[in-house]
Short mmCIF file of C-alpha atoms and ligand atoms in Angstrom, two decimals:
data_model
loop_
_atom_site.label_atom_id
_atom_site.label_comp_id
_atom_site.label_asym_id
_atom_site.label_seq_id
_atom_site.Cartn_x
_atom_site.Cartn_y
_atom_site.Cartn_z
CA UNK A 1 171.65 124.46 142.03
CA UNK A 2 171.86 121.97 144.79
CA UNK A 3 169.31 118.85 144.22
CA UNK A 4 167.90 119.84 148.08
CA UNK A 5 167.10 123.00 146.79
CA UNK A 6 164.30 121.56 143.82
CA UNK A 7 163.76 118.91 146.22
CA UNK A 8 162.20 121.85 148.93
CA UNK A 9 160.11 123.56 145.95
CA UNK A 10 158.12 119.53 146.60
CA UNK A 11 156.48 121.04 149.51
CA UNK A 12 152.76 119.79 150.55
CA UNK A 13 152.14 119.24 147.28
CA UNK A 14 148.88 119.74 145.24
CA UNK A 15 146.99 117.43 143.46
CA UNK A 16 148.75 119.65 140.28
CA UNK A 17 152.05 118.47 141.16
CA UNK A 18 155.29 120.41 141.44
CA UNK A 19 156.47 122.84 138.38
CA UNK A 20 160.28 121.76 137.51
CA UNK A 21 161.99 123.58 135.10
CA UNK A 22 163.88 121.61 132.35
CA UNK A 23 167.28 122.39 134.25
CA UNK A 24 165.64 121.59 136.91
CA UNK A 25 164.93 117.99 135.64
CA UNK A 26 168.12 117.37 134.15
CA UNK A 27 169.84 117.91 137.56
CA UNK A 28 167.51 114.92 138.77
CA UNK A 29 168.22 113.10 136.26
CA UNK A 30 172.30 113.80 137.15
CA UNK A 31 171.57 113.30 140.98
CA UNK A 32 173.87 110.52 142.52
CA UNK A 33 174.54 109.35 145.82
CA UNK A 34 172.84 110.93 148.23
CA UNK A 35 171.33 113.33 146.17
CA UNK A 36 169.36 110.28 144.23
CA UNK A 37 168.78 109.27 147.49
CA UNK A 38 166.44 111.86 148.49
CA UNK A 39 164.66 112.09 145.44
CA UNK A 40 163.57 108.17 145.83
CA UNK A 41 162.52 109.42 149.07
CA UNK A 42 160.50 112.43 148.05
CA UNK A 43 158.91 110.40 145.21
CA UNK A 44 157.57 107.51 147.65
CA UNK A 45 156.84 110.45 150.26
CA UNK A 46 154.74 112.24 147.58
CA UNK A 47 152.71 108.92 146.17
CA UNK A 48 151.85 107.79 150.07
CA UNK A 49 150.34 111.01 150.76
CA UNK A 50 148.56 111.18 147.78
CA UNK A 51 147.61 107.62 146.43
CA UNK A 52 148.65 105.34 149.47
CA UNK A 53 150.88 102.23 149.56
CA UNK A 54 148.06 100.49 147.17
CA UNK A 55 149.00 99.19 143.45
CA UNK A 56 146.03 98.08 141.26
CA UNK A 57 146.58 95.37 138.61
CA UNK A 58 145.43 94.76 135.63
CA UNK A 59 145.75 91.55 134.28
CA UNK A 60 147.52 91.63 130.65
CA UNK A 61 146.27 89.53 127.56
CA UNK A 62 148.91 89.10 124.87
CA UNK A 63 146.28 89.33 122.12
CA UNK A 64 148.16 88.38 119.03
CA UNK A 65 151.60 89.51 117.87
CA UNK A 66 150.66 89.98 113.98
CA UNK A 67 152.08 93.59 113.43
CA UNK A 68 152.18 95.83 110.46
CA UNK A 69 154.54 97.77 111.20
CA UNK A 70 158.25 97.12 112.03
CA UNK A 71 159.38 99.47 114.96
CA UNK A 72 163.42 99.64 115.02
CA UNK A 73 163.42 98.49 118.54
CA UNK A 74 160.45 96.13 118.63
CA UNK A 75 161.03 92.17 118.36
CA UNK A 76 157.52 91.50 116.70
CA UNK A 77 158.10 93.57 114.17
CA UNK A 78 156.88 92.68 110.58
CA UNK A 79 159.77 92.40 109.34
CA UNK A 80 161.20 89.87 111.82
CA UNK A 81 160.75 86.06 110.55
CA UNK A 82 162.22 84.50 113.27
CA UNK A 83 158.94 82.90 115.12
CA UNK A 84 155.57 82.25 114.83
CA UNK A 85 152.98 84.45 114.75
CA UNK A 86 149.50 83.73 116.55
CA UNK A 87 146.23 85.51 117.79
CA UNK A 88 144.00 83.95 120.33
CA UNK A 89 140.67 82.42 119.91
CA UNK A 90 137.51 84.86 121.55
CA UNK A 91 137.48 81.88 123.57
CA UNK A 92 141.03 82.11 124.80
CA UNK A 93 140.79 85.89 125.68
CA UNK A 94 137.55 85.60 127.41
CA UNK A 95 139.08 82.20 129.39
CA UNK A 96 141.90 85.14 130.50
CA UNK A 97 139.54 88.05 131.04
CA UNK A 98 137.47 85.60 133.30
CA UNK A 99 140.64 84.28 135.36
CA UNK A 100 141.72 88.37 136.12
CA UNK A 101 138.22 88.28 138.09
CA UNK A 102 138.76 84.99 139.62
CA UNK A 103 141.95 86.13 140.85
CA UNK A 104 140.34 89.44 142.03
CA UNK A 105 142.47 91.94 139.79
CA UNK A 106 139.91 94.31 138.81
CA UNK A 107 141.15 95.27 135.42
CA UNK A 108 142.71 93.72 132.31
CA UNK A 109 144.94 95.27 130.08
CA UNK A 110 144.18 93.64 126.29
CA UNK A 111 147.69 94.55 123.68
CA UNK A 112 148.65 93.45 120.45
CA UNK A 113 150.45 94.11 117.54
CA UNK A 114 149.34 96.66 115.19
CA UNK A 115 146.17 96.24 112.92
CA UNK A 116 143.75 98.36 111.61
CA UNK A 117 142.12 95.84 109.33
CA UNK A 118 138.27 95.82 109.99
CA UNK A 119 138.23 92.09 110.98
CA UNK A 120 140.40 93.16 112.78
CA UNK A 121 138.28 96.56 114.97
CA UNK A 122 135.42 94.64 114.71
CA UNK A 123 136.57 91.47 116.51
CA UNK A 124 137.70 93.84 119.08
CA UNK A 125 134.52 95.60 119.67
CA UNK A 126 133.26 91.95 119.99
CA UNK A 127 135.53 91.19 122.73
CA UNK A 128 135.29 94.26 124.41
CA UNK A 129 131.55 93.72 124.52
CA UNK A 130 131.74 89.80 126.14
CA UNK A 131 134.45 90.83 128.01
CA UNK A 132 132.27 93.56 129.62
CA UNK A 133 129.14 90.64 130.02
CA UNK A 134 131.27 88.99 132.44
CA UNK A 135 129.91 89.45 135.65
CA UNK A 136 127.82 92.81 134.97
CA UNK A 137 131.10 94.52 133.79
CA UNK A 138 133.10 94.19 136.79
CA UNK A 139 136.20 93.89 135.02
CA UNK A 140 138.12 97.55 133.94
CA UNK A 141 139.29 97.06 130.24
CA UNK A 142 142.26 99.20 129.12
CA UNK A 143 143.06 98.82 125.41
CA UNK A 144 146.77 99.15 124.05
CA UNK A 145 146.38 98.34 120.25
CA UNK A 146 148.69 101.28 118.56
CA UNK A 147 147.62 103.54 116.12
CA UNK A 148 143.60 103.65 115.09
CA UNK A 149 141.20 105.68 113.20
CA UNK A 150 138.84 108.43 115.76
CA UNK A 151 136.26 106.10 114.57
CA UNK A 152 137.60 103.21 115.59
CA UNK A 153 138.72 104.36 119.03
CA UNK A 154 134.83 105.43 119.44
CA UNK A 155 133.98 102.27 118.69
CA UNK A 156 135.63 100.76 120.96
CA UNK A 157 135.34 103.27 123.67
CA UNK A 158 131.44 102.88 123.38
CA UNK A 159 131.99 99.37 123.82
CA UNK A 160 132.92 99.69 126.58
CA UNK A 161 136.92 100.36 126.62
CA UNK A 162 138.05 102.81 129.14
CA UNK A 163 141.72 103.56 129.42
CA UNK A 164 144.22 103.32 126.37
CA UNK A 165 147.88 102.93 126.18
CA UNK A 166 149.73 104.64 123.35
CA UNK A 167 153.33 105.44 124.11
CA UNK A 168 154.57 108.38 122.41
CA UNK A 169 158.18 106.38 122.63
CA UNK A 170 160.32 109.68 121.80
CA UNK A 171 158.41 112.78 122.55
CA UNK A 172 161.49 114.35 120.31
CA UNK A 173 160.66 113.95 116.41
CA UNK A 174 164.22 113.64 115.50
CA UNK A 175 164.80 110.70 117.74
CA UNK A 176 161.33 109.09 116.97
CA UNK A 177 162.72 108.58 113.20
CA UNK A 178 165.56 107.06 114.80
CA UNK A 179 164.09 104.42 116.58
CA UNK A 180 161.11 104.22 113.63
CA UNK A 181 161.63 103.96 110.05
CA UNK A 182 160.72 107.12 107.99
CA UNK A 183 157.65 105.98 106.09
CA UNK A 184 154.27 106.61 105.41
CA UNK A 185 153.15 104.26 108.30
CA UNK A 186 155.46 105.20 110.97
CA UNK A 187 154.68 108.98 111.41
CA UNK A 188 155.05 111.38 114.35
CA UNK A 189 152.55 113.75 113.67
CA UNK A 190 149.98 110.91 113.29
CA UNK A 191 150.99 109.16 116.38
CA UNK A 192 150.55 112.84 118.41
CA UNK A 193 147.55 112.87 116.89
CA UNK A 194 146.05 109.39 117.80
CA UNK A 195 146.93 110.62 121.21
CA UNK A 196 145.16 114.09 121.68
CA UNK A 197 141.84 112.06 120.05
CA UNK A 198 142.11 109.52 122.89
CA UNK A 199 142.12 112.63 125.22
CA UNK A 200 139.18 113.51 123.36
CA UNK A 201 137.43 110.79 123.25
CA UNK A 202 137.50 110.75 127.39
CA UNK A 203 139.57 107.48 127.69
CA UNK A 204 142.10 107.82 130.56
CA UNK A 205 144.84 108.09 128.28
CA UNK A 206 148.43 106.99 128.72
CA UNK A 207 151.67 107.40 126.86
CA UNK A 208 155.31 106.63 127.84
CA UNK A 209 158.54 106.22 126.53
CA UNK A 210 161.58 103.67 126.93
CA UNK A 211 164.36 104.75 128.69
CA UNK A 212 168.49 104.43 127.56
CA UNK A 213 167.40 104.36 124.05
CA UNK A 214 170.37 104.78 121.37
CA UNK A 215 170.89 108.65 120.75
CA UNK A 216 169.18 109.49 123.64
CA UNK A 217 170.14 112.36 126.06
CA UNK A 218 169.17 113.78 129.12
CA UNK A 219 167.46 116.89 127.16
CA UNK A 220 165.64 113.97 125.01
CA UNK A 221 164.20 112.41 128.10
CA UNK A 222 163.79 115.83 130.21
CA UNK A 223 161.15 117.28 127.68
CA UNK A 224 159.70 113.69 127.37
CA UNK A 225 158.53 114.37 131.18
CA UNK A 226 157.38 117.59 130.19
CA UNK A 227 155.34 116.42 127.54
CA UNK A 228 153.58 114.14 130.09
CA UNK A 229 152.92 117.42 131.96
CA UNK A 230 151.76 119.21 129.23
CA UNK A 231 149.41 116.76 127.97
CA UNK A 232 148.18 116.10 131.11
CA UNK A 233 147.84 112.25 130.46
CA UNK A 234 146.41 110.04 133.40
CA UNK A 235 148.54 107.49 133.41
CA UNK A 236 152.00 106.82 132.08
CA UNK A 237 154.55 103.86 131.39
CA UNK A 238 158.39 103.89 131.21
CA UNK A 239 160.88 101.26 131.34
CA UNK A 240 164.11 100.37 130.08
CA UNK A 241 164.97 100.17 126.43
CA UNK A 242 166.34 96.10 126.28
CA UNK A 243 168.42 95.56 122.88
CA UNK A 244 166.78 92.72 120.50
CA UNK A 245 169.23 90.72 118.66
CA UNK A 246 166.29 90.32 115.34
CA UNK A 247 166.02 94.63 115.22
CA UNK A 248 168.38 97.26 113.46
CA UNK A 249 168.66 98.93 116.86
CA UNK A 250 170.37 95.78 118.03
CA UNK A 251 173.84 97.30 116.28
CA UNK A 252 173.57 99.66 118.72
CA UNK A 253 173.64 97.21 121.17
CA UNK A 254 177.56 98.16 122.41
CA UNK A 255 177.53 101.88 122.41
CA UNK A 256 174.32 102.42 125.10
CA UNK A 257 174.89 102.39 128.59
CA UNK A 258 174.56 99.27 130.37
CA UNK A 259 171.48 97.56 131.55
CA UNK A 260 172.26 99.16 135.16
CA UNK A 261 172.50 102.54 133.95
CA UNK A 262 169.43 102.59 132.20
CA UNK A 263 167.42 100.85 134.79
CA UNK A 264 168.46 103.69 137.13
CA UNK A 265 167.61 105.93 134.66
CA UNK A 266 164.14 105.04 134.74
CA UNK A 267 163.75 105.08 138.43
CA UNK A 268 164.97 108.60 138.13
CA UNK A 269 162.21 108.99 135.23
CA UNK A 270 159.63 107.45 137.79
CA UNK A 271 160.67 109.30 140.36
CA UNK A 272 160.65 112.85 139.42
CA UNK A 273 157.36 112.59 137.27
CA UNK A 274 155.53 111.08 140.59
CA UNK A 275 156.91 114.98 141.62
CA UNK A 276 155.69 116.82 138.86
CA UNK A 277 152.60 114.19 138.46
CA UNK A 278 151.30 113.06 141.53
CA UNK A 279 148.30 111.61 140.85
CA UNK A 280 149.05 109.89 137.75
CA UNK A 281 148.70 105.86 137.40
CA UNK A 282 152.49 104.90 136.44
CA UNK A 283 153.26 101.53 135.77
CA UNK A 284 156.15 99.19 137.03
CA UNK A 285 157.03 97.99 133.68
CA UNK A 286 157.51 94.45 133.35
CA UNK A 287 161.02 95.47 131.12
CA UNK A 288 162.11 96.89 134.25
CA UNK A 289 161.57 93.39 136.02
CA UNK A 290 163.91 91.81 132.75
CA UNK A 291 166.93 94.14 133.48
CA UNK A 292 166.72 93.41 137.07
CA UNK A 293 164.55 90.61 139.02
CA UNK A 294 163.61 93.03 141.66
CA UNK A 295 163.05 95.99 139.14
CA UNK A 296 159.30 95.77 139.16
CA UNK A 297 159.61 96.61 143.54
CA UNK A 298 162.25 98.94 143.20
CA UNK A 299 159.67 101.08 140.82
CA UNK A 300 157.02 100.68 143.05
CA UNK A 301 159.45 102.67 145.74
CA UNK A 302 159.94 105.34 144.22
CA UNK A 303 156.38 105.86 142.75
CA UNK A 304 155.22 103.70 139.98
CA UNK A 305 151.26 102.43 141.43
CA UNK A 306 150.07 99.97 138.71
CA UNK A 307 151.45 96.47 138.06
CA UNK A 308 150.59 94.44 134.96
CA UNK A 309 151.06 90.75 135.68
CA UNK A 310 150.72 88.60 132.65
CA UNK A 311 147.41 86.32 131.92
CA UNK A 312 148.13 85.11 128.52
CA UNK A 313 148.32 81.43 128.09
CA UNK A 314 151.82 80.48 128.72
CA UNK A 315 152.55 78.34 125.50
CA UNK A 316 152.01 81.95 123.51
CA UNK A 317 154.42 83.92 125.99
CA UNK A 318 157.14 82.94 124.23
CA UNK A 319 155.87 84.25 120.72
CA UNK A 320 155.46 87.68 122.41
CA UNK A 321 158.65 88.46 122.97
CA UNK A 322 159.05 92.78 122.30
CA UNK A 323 162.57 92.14 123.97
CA UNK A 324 164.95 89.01 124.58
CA UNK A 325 164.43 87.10 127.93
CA UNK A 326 160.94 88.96 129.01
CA UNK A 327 160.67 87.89 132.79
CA UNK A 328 157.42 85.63 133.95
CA UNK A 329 157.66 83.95 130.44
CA UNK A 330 156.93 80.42 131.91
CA UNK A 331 154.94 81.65 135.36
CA UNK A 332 151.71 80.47 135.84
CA UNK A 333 149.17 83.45 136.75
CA UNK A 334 148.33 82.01 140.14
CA UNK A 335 151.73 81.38 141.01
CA UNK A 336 152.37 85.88 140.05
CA UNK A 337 149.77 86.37 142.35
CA UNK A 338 151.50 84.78 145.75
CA UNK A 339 154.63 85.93 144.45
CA UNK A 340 153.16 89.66 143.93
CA UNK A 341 151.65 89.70 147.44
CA UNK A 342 154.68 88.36 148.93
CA UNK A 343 157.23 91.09 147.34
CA UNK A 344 155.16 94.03 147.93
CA UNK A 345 154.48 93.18 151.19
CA UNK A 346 158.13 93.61 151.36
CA UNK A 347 158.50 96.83 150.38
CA UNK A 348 155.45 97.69 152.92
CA UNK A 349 152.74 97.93 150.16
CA UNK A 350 149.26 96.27 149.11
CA UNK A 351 147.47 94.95 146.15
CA UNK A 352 144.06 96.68 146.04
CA UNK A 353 141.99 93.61 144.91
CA UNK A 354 138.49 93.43 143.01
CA UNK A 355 138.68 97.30 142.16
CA UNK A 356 139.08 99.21 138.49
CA UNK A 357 142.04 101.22 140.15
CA UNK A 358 141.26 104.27 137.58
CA UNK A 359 143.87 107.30 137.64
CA UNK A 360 143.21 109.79 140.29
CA UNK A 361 144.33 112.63 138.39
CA UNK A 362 141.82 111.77 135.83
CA UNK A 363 138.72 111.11 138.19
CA UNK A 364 139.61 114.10 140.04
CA UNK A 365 139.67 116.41 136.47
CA UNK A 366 136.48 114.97 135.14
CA UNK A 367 134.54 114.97 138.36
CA UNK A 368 131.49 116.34 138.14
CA UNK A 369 131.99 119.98 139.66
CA UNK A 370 129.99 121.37 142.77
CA UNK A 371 128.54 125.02 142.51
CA UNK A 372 129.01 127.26 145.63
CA UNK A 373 126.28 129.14 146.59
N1 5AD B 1 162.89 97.28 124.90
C1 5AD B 1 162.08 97.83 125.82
N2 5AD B 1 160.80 98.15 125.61
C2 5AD B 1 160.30 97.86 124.39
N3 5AD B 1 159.08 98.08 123.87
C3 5AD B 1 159.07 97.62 122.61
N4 5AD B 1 160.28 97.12 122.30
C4 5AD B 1 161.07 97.27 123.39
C5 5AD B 1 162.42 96.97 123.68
N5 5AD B 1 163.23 96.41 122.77
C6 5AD B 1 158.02 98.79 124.59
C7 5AD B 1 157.50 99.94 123.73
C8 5AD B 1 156.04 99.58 123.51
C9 5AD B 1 155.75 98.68 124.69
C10 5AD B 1 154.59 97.77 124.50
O1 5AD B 1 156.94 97.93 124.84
O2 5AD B 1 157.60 101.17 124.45
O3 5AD B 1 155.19 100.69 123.49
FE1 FES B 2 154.45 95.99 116.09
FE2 FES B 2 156.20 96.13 117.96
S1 FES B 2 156.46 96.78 115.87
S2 FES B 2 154.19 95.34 118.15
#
């Protein structure tokens, strides 16, 4: 089927998005050329008309990088001894969560490696809580602290917590225990779970996956963008799988396809679940900004929305390091902002300062509904 053909079924599109078939996908995914060409196109067409040319920020706090678990992929694994391990002082986060205001950013994003200790859930209720004191709770808090107890995600919801990130990484189990080990703390089902009780909880939820991981295939990463769909997440982050010399998955390191390939891969990804998902927040990973200095803009054009610059005091930056050579490592935050302004402005598009920036799809679903008499 010719890609102009799936591309016409895009037509004034509902707030539901387009309905692509799995085939339907994997010829996107295929497109080249021209053919890619015109997908970009839709993509941007199809976020203008629905969300504008605005992206909303959320300013990200590094929180600690003491993990228990020990991800294939991840550099801060548990099992990696090869740098030191911190967590900030309440002081130190609520120093950051004060600056994302300052700088007019709306939101912060607050991520760390995994813990489910109780010191652990109950300093983050605490920080939750003074980080929603600052001025009158101006500032949107999104959570992205892996795997928790319902419980614990109430807790922290009724704190005050609104949005959560939990990416599903492989939406295919087979592949998940590829890029995971097989043990009692690294499980699918439980990870699936964690995600529908975030749905239930009410958080705007969002999942993701990385893109041009080993043993992935177009059929892997076709029914990954269906199970976005299916779900019906609000908001949703993919970027490019980066190799990390201290992981297993680093042997794989030769037989992926380049940095290139999988970076276009992912603007594909972007692109054809802004189709399917219009009204989604998608972020412009900051991976995507490592494989390529202008990745971060060229996601933005073809219908990522959301843009996480990094707050967390530089001298820890370099202890956070999920993949080798993370870009803005040694930026100072108000030098990102000038520098944000000045490349989106580039590619014709605005930061929407001072607001939460919450998912459309998700405000639009839980909306309280009007009775016709
Ligand atoms: N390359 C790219 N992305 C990675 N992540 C973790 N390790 C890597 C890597 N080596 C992503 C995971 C995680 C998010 C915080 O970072 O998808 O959910
Ligand atoms: Fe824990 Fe990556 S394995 S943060």
């Amino acid at each position: 089927m010719p890609i102009t053909k799936i591309l016409n079924k895009v037509g004034p599109s509902t707030s539901s998005g387009t309905s692509l078939t799995k085939e339907e996908i994997k010829l996107l995914l295929a497109a080249e050329g021209d053919d890619k060409k015109l997908l970009f196109d839709k993509a941007l067409q199809t976020k203008l008309a629905h969300l504008d040319n605005y992206v909303h920020l959320r300013g990200l706090i590094e929180y600690s990088n003491i993990c228990t678990k020990s991800c294939l992929y991840c550099g801060v694994r548990s099992k990696n001894p090869n740098f030191t391990r911190y967590q900030l002082s309440d002081e130190e986060v609520i120093e950051c969560a004060k600056l994302a205001h300052e700088l007019g950013y709306g939101s912060v994003a607050l991520q760390s490696g995994e813990r489910s200790d109780k010191d652990f859930t109950d300093k983050i209720t605490h920080l939750v809580k003074e980080i929603k004191k600052i001025d009158n709770g101006s500032l949107g808090i999104t959570l992205s602290l892996g795997e928790q107890t319902e419980e614990t995600y109430r807790r922290w919801f009724e704190a005050g917590a609104h949005r959560y990130l939990l990416r599903i990484e492989a939406s295919n189990e087979d592949l998940y225990y590829k890029i995971h080990p097989r043990d009692e703390k690294h499980n699918f089902q439980t990870r699936l779970n964690c995600i529908d009780t975030l749905l239930k909880l009410g958080y705007q939820t969002g999942t993701g996956v990385m893109v041009g991981l080993p043993f992935q295939t177009l059929d892997d990463l076709a029914d990954d963008l269906l199970f976005f769909k299916q779900k019906d997440v609000a908001m949703v982050g993919m970027g490019p799988f980066i190799p990390h010399p201290d992981t297993p998955l680093w042997q794989y390191k030769d037989q992926i396809s380049s940095a290139e390939e999988r970076m276009e891969l992912t603007l594909k990804m972007i692109a054809i679940l802004r189709l399917m998902m219009p009204e989604i927040n998608m972020v412009a990973a900051t991976a995507n900004q490592t494989v390529d200095p202008m990745g971060r803009e060229k996601a933005i054009a073809v219908g990522a929305n959301v843009i996480m610059p990094n707050l967390t005091p530089n001298e820890f930056r370099e202890n956070y390091l999920i993949y080798p050579d993370k870009a803005c490592v040694k930026d100072k935050p108000d030098q990102c902002q000038t520098c944000l302004d000045v490349r989106l402005a580039a590619i014709g598009h605005k930061v929407l300062y001072n607001a939460w920036g919450d998912s459309v799809a998700f405000t639009k679903k839980h909306a309280p509904k009007t009775t016709c008499v």
